PDB file of C-alpha atoms in Angstrom:
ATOM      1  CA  UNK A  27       0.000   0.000   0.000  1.00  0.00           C
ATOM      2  CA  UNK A  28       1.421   3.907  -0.881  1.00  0.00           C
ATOM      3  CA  UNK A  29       0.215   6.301   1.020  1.00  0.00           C
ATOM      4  CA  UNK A  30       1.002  10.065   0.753  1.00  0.00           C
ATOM      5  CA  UNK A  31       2.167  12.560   3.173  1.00  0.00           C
ATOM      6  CA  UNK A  32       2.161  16.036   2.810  1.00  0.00           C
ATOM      7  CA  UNK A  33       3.904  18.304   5.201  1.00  0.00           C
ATOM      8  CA  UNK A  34       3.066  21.499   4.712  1.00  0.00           C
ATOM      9  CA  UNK A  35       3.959  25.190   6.693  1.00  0.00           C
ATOM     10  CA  UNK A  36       0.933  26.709   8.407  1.00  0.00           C
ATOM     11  CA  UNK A  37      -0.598  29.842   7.027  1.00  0.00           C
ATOM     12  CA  UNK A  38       0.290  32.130   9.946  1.00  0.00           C
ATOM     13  CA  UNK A  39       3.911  30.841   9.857  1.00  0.00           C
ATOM     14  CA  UNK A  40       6.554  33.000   7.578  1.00  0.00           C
ATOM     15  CA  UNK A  41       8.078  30.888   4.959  1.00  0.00           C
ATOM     16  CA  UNK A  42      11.275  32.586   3.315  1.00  0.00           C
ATOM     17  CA  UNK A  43      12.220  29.361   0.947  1.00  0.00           C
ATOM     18  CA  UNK A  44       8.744  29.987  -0.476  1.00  0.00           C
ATOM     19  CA  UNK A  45       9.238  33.761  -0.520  1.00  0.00           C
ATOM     20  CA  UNK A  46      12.717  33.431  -2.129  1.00  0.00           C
ATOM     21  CA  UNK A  47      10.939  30.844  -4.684  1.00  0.00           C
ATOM     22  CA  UNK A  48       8.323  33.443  -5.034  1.00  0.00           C
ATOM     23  CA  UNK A  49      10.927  36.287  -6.360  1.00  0.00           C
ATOM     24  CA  UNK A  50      12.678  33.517  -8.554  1.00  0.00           C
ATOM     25  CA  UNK A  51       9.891  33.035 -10.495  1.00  0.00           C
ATOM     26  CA  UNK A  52       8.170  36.255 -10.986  1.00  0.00           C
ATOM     27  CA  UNK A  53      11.725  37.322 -11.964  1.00  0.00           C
ATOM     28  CA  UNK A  54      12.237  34.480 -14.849  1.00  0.00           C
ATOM     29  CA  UNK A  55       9.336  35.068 -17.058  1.00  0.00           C
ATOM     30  CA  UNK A  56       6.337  34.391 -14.612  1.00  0.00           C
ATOM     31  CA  UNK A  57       4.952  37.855 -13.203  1.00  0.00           C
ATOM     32  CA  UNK A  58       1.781  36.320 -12.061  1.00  0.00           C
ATOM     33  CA  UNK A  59       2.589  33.848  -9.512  1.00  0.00           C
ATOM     34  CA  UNK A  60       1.581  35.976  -6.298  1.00  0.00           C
ATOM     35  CA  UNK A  61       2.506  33.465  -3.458  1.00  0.00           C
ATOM     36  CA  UNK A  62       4.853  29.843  -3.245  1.00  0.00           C
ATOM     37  CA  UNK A  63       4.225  27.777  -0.101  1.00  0.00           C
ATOM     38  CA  UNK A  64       7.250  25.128   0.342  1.00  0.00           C
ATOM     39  CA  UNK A  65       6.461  21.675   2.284  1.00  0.00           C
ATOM     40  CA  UNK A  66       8.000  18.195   2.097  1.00  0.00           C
ATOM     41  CA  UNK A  67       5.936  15.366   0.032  1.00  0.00           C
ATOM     42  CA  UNK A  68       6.463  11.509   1.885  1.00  0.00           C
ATOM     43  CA  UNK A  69       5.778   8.616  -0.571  1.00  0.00           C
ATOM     44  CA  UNK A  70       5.716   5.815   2.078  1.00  0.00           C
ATOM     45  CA  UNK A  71       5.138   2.144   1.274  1.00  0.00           C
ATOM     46  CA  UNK A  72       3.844  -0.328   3.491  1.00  0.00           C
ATOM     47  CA  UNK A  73       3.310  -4.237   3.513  1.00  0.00           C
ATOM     48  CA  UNK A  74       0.397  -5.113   5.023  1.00  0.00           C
ATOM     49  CA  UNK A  75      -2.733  -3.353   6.134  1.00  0.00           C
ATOM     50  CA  UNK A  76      -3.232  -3.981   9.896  1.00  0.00           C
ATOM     51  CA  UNK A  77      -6.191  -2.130  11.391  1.00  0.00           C
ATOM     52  CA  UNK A  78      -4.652   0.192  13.858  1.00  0.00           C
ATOM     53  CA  UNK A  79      -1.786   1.301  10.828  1.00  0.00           C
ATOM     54  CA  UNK A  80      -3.714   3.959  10.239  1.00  0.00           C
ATOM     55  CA  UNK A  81      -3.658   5.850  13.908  1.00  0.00           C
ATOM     56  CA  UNK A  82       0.124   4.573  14.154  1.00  0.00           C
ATOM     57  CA  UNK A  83       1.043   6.604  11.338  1.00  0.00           C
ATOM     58  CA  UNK A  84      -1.075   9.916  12.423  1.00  0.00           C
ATOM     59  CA  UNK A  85       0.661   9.610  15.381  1.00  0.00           C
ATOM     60  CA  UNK A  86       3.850   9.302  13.610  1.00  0.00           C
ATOM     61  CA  UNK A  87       3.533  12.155  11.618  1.00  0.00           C
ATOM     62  CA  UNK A  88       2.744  14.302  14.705  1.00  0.00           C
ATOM     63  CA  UNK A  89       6.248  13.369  16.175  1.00  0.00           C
ATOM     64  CA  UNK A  90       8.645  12.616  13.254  1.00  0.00           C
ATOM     65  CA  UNK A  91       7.183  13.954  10.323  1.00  0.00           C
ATOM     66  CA  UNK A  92       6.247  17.689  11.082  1.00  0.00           C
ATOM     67  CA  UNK A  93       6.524  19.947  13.485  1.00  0.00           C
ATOM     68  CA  UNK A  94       3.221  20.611  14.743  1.00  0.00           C
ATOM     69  CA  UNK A  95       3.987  23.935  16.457  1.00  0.00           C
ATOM     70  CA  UNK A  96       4.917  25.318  12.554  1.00  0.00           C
ATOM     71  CA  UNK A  97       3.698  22.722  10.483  1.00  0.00           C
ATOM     72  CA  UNK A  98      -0.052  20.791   8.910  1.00  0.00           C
ATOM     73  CA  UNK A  99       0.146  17.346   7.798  1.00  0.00           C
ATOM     74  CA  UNK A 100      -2.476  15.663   5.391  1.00  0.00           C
ATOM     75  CA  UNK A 101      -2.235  11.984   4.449  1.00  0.00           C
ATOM     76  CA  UNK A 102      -3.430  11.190   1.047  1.00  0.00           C
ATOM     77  CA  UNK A 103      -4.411   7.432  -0.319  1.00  0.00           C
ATOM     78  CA  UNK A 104      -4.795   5.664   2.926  1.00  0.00           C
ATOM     79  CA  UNK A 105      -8.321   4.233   2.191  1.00  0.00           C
ATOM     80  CA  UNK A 106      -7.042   2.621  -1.268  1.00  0.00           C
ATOM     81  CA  UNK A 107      -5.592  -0.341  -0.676  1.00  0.00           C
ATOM     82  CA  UNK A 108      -3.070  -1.200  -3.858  1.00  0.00           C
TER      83      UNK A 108
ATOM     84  CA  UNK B   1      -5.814  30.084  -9.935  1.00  0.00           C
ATOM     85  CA  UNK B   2      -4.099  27.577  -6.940  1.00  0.00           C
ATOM     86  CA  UNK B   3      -1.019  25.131  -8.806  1.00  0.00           C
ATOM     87  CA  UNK B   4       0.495  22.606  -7.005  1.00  0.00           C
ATOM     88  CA  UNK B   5       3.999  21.068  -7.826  1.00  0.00           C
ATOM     89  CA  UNK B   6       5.648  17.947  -6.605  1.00  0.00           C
ATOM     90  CA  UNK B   7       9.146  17.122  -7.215  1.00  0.00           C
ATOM     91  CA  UNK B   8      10.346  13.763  -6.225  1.00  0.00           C
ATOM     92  CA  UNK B   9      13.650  11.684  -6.522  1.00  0.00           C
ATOM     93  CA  UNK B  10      14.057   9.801  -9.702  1.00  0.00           C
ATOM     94  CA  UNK B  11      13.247   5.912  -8.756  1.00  0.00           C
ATOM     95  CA  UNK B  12      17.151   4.924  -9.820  1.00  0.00           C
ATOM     96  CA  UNK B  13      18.256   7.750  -7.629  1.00  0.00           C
ATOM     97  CA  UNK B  14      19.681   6.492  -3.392  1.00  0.00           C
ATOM     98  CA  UNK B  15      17.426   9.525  -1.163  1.00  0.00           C
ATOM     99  CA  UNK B  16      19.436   9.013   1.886  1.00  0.00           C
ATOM    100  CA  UNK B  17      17.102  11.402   3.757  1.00  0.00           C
ATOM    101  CA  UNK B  18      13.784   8.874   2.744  1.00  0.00           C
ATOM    102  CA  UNK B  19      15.771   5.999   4.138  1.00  0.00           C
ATOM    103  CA  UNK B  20      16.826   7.585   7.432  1.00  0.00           C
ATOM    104  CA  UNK B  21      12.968   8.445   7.916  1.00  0.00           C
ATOM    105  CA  UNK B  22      12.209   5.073   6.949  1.00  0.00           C
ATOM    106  CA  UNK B  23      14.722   3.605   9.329  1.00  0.00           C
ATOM    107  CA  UNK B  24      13.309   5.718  12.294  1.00  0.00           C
ATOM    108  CA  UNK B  25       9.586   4.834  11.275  1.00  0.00           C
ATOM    109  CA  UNK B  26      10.231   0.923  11.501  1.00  0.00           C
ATOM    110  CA  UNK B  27      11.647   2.298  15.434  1.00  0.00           C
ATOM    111  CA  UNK B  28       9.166   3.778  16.406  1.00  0.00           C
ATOM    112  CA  UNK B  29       6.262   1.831  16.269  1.00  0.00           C
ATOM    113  CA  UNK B  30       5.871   1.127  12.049  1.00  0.00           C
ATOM    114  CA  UNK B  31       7.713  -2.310  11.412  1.00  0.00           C
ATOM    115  CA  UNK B  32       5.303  -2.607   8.413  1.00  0.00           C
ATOM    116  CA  UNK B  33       6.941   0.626   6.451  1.00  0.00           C
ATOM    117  CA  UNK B  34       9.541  -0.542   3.718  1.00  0.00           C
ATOM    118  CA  UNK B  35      10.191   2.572   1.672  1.00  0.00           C
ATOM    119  CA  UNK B  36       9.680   6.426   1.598  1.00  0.00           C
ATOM    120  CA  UNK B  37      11.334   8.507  -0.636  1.00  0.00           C
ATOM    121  CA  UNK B  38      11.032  12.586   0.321  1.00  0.00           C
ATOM    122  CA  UNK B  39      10.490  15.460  -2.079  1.00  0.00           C
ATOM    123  CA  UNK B  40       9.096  18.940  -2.278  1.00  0.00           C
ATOM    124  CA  UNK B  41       5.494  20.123  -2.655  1.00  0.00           C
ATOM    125  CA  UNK B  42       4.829  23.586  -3.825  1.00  0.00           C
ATOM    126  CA  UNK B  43       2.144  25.483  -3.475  1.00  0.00           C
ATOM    127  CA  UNK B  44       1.925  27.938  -6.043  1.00  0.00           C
ATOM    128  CA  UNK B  45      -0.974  30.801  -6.248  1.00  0.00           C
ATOM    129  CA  UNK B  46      -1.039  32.346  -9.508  1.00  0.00           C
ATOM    130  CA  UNK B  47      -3.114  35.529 -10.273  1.00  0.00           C
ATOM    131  CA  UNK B  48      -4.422  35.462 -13.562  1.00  0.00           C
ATOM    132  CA  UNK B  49      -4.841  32.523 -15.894  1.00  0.00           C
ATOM    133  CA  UNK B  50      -2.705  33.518 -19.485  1.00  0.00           C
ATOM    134  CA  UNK B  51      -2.783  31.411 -22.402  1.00  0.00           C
ATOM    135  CA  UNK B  52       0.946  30.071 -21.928  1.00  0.00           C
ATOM    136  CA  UNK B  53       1.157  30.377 -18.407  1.00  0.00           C
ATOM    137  CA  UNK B  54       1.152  26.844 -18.197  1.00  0.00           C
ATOM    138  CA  UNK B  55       4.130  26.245 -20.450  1.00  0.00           C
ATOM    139  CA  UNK B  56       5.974  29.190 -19.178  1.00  0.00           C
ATOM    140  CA  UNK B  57       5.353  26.923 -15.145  1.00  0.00           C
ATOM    141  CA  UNK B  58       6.831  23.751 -16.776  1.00  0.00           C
ATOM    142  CA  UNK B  59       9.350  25.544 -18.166  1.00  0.00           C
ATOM    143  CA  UNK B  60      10.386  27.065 -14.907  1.00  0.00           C
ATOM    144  CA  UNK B  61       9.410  23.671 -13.276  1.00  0.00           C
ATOM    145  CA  UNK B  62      12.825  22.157 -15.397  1.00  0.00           C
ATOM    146  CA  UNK B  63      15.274  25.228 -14.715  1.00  0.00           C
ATOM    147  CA  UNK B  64      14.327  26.372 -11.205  1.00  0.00           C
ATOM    148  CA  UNK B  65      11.899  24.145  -9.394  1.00  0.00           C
ATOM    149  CA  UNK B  66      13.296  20.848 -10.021  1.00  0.00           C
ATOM    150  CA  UNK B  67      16.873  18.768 -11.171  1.00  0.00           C
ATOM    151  CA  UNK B  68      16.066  17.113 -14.240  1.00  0.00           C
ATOM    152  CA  UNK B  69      19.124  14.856 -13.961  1.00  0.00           C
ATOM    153  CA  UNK B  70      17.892  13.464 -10.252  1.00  0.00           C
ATOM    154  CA  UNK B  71      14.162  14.409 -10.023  1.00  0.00           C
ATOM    155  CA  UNK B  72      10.810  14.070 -11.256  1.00  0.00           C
ATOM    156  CA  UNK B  73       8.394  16.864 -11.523  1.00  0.00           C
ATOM    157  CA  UNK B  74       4.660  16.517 -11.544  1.00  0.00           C
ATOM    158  CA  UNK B  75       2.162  19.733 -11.870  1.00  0.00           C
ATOM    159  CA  UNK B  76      -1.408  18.846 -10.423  1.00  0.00           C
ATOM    160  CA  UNK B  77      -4.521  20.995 -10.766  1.00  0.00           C
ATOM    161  CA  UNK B  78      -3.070  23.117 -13.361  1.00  0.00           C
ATOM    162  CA  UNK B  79      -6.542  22.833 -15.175  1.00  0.00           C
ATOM    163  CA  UNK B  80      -9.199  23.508 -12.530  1.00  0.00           C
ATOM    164  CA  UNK B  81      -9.848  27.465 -12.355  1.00  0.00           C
ATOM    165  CA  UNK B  82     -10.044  28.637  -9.089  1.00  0.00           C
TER     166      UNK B  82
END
């Protein structure tokens, strides 16, 4: 099974690798992009489906994957099993 | 208009940093994990919707966003008009 993570900075929090992604872009040939957000994208595979996998890994990606105080988290996939 | 752009390791390509997150997952509580591979995810807000804007992003997505040699780039959402 593949299941997505997305770790992503909240709204209220300043991101300057965005910002400095931002100026890139508007400066080489795209004046319309207004805002870039930067997060991290997890493709994690795993074997088997046990029932509780899915509250292991929120709880994982509270404590290892992101950084609550700065960061949301959204897991994609997790109900199709492949 | 609201573009989202993930770049991920090449599948040929060693990601040390997906390994050492895999490494601590199977520690800490997620024996069942056997691969992640980390990217980036970009959100990117764009203010008006121009006729080539979309080549113009995959253009930038090859020079600026992304290493072609090491790293895949995928653009989601470009059509839906926000």
């Amino acid at each position: 099974m593949k299941v997505n993570v997305v770790v992503t900075p909240k709204a209220a929090v300043l991101d300057p690798q965005g910002a400095a992604v931002c100026n890139a872009m508007q400066h080489l040939g795209m004046p319309e992009v207004s805002s870039v957000r930067i997060g991290k994208y997890l493709e994690i595979e795993i074997d088997e489906k046990a029932p509780d996998v899915e509250s292991r890994l929120h709880a994982l990606c509270r404590d290892l994957l992101s950084n609550p105080v700065i960061e949301d988290y959204e897991v994609q996939n997790m109900g199709s099993a492949e």
